[in-house]
PDB file of C-alpha atoms in Angstrom:
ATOM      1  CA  UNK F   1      -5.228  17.010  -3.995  1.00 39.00           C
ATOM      2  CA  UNK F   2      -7.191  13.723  -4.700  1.00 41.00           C
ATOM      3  CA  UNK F   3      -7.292  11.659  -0.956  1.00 43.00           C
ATOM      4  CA  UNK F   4      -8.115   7.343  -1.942  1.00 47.00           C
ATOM      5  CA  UNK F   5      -8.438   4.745   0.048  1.00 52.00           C
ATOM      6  CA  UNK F   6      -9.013   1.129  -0.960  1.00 57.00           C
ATOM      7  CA  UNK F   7     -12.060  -0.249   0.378  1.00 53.00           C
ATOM      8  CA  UNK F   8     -11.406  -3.503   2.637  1.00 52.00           C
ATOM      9  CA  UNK F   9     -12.954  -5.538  -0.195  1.00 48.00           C
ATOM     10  CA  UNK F  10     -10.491  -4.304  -2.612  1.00 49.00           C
ATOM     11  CA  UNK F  11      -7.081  -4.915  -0.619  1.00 54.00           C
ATOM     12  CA  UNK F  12      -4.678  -7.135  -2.169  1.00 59.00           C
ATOM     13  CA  UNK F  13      -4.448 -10.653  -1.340  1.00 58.00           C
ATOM     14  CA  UNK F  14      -2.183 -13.148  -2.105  1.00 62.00           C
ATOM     15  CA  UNK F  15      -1.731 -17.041  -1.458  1.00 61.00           C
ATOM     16  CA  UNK F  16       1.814 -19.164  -1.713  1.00 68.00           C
ATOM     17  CA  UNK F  17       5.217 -18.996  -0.572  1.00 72.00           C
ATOM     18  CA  UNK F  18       5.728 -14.959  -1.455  1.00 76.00           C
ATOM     19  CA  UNK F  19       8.894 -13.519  -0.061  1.00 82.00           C
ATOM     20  CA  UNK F  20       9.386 -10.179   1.451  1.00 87.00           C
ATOM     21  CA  UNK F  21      11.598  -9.393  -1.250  1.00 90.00           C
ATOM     22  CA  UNK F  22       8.944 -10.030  -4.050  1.00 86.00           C
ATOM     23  CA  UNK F  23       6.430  -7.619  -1.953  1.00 87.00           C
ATOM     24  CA  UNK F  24       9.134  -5.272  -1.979  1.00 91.00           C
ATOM     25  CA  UNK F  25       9.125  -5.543  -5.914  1.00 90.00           C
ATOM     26  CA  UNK F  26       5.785  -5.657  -6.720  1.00 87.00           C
ATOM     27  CA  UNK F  27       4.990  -3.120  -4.004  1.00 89.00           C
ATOM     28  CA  UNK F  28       8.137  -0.330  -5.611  1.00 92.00           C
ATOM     29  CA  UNK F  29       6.511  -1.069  -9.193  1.00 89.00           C
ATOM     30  CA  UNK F  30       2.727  -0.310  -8.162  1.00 87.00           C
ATOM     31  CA  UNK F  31       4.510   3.337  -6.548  1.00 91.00           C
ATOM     32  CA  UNK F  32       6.377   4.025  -9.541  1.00 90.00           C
ATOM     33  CA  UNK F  33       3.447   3.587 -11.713  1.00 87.00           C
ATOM     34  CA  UNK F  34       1.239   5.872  -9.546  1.00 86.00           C
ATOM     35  CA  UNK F  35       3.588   8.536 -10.008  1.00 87.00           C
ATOM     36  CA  UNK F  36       3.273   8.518 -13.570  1.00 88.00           C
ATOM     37  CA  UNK F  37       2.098  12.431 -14.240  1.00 90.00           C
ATOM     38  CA  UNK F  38      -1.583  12.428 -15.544  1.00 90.00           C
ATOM     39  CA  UNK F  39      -3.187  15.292 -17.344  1.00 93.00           C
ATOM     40  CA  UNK F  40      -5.887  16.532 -15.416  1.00 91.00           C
ATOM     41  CA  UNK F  41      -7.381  19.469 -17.504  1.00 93.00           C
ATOM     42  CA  UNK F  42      -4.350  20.505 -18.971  1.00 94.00           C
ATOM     43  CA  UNK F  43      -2.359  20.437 -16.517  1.00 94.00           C
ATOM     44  CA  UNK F  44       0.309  17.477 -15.130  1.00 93.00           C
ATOM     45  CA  UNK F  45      -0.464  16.151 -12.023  1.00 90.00           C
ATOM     46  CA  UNK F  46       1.626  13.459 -10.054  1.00 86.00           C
ATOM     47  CA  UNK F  47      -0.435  10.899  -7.291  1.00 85.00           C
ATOM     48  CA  UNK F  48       1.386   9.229  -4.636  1.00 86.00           C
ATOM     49  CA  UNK F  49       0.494   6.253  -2.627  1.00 88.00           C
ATOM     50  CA  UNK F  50       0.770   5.227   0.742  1.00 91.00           C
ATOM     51  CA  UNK F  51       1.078   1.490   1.347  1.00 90.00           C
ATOM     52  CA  UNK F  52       1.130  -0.565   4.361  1.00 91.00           C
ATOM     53  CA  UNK F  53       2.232  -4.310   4.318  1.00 90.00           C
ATOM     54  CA  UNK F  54       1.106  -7.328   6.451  1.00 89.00           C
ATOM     55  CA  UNK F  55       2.558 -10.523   6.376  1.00 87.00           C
ATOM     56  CA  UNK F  56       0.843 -13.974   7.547  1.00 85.00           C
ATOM     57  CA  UNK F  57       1.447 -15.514   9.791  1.00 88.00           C
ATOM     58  CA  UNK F  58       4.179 -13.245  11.259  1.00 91.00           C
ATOM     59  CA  UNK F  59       1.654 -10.038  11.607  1.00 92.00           C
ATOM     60  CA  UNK F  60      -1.523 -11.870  12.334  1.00 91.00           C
ATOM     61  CA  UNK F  61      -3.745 -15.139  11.359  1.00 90.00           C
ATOM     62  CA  UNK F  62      -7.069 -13.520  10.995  1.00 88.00           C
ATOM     63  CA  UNK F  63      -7.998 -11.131   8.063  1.00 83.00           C
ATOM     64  CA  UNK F  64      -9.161  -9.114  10.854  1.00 86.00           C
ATOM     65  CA  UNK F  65      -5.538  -9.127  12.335  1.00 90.00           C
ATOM     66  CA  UNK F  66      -3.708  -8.427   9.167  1.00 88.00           C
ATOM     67  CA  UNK F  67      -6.209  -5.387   7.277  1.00 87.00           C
ATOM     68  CA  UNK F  68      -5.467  -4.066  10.966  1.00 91.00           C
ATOM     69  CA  UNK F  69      -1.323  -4.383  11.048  1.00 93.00           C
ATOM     70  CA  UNK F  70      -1.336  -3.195   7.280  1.00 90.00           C
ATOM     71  CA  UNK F  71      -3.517  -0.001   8.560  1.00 90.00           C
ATOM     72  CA  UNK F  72      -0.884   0.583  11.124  1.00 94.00           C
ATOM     73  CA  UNK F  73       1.828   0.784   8.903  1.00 94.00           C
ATOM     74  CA  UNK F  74      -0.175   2.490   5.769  1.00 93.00           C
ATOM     75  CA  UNK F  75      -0.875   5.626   8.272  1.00 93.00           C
ATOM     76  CA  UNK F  76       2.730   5.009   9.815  1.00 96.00           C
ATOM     77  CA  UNK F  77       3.506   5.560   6.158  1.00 95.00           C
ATOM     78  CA  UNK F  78       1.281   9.172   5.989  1.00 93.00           C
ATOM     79  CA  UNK F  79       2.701  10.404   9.213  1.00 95.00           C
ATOM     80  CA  UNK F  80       6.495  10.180   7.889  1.00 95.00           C
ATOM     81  CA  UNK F  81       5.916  11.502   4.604  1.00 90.00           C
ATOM     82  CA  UNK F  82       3.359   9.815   2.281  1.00 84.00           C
ATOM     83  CA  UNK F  83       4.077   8.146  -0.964  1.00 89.00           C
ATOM     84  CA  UNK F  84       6.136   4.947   0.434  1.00 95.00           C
ATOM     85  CA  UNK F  85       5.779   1.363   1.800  1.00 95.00           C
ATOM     86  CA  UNK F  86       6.595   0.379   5.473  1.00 96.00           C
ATOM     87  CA  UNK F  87       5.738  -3.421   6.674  1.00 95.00           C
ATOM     88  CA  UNK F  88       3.944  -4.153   9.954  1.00 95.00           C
ATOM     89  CA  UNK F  89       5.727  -4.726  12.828  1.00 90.00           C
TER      90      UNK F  89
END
């Protein structure tokens, strides 16, 4: 098992008028293309991903506010499951 987590300075960020539906998109392509299988010495191995989704300004106005909503719902994410997206709030 390989554990990842992007480093705060590494987080996607995005500017303009971006609907919820295009995050859903984007966020259902980036999940599908993690679970690609890999070789890893032979052998096929499948990663998963565990994203969580804030929105401005509805989940917060502050980076601070926002990495901390999107936290929330990445390890809301873990606790039902792993490999999935839930949105803040």
């Amino acid at each position: 098992r390989i554990n990842s987590r992007i480093p705060q300075s590494e987080r996607v960020k995005s500017r303009g008028d971006v609907t919820e539906a295009h995050v859903i998109l984007m966020t259902e392509k980036i999940l599908a293309s993690v679970s690609d299988p890999i070789d890893v010495n032979g052998e096929s191995r499948r990663l998963g991903a565990s994203v969580g989704i804030s929105l401005y300004p509805s989940n917060g106005e502050t980076s601070e506010s926002l990495l901390a909503e999107a936290d929330s719902a990445m390890y809301a994410v873990k606790r039902s499951g792993r490999n999935g997206f839930r949105f803040a709030g």
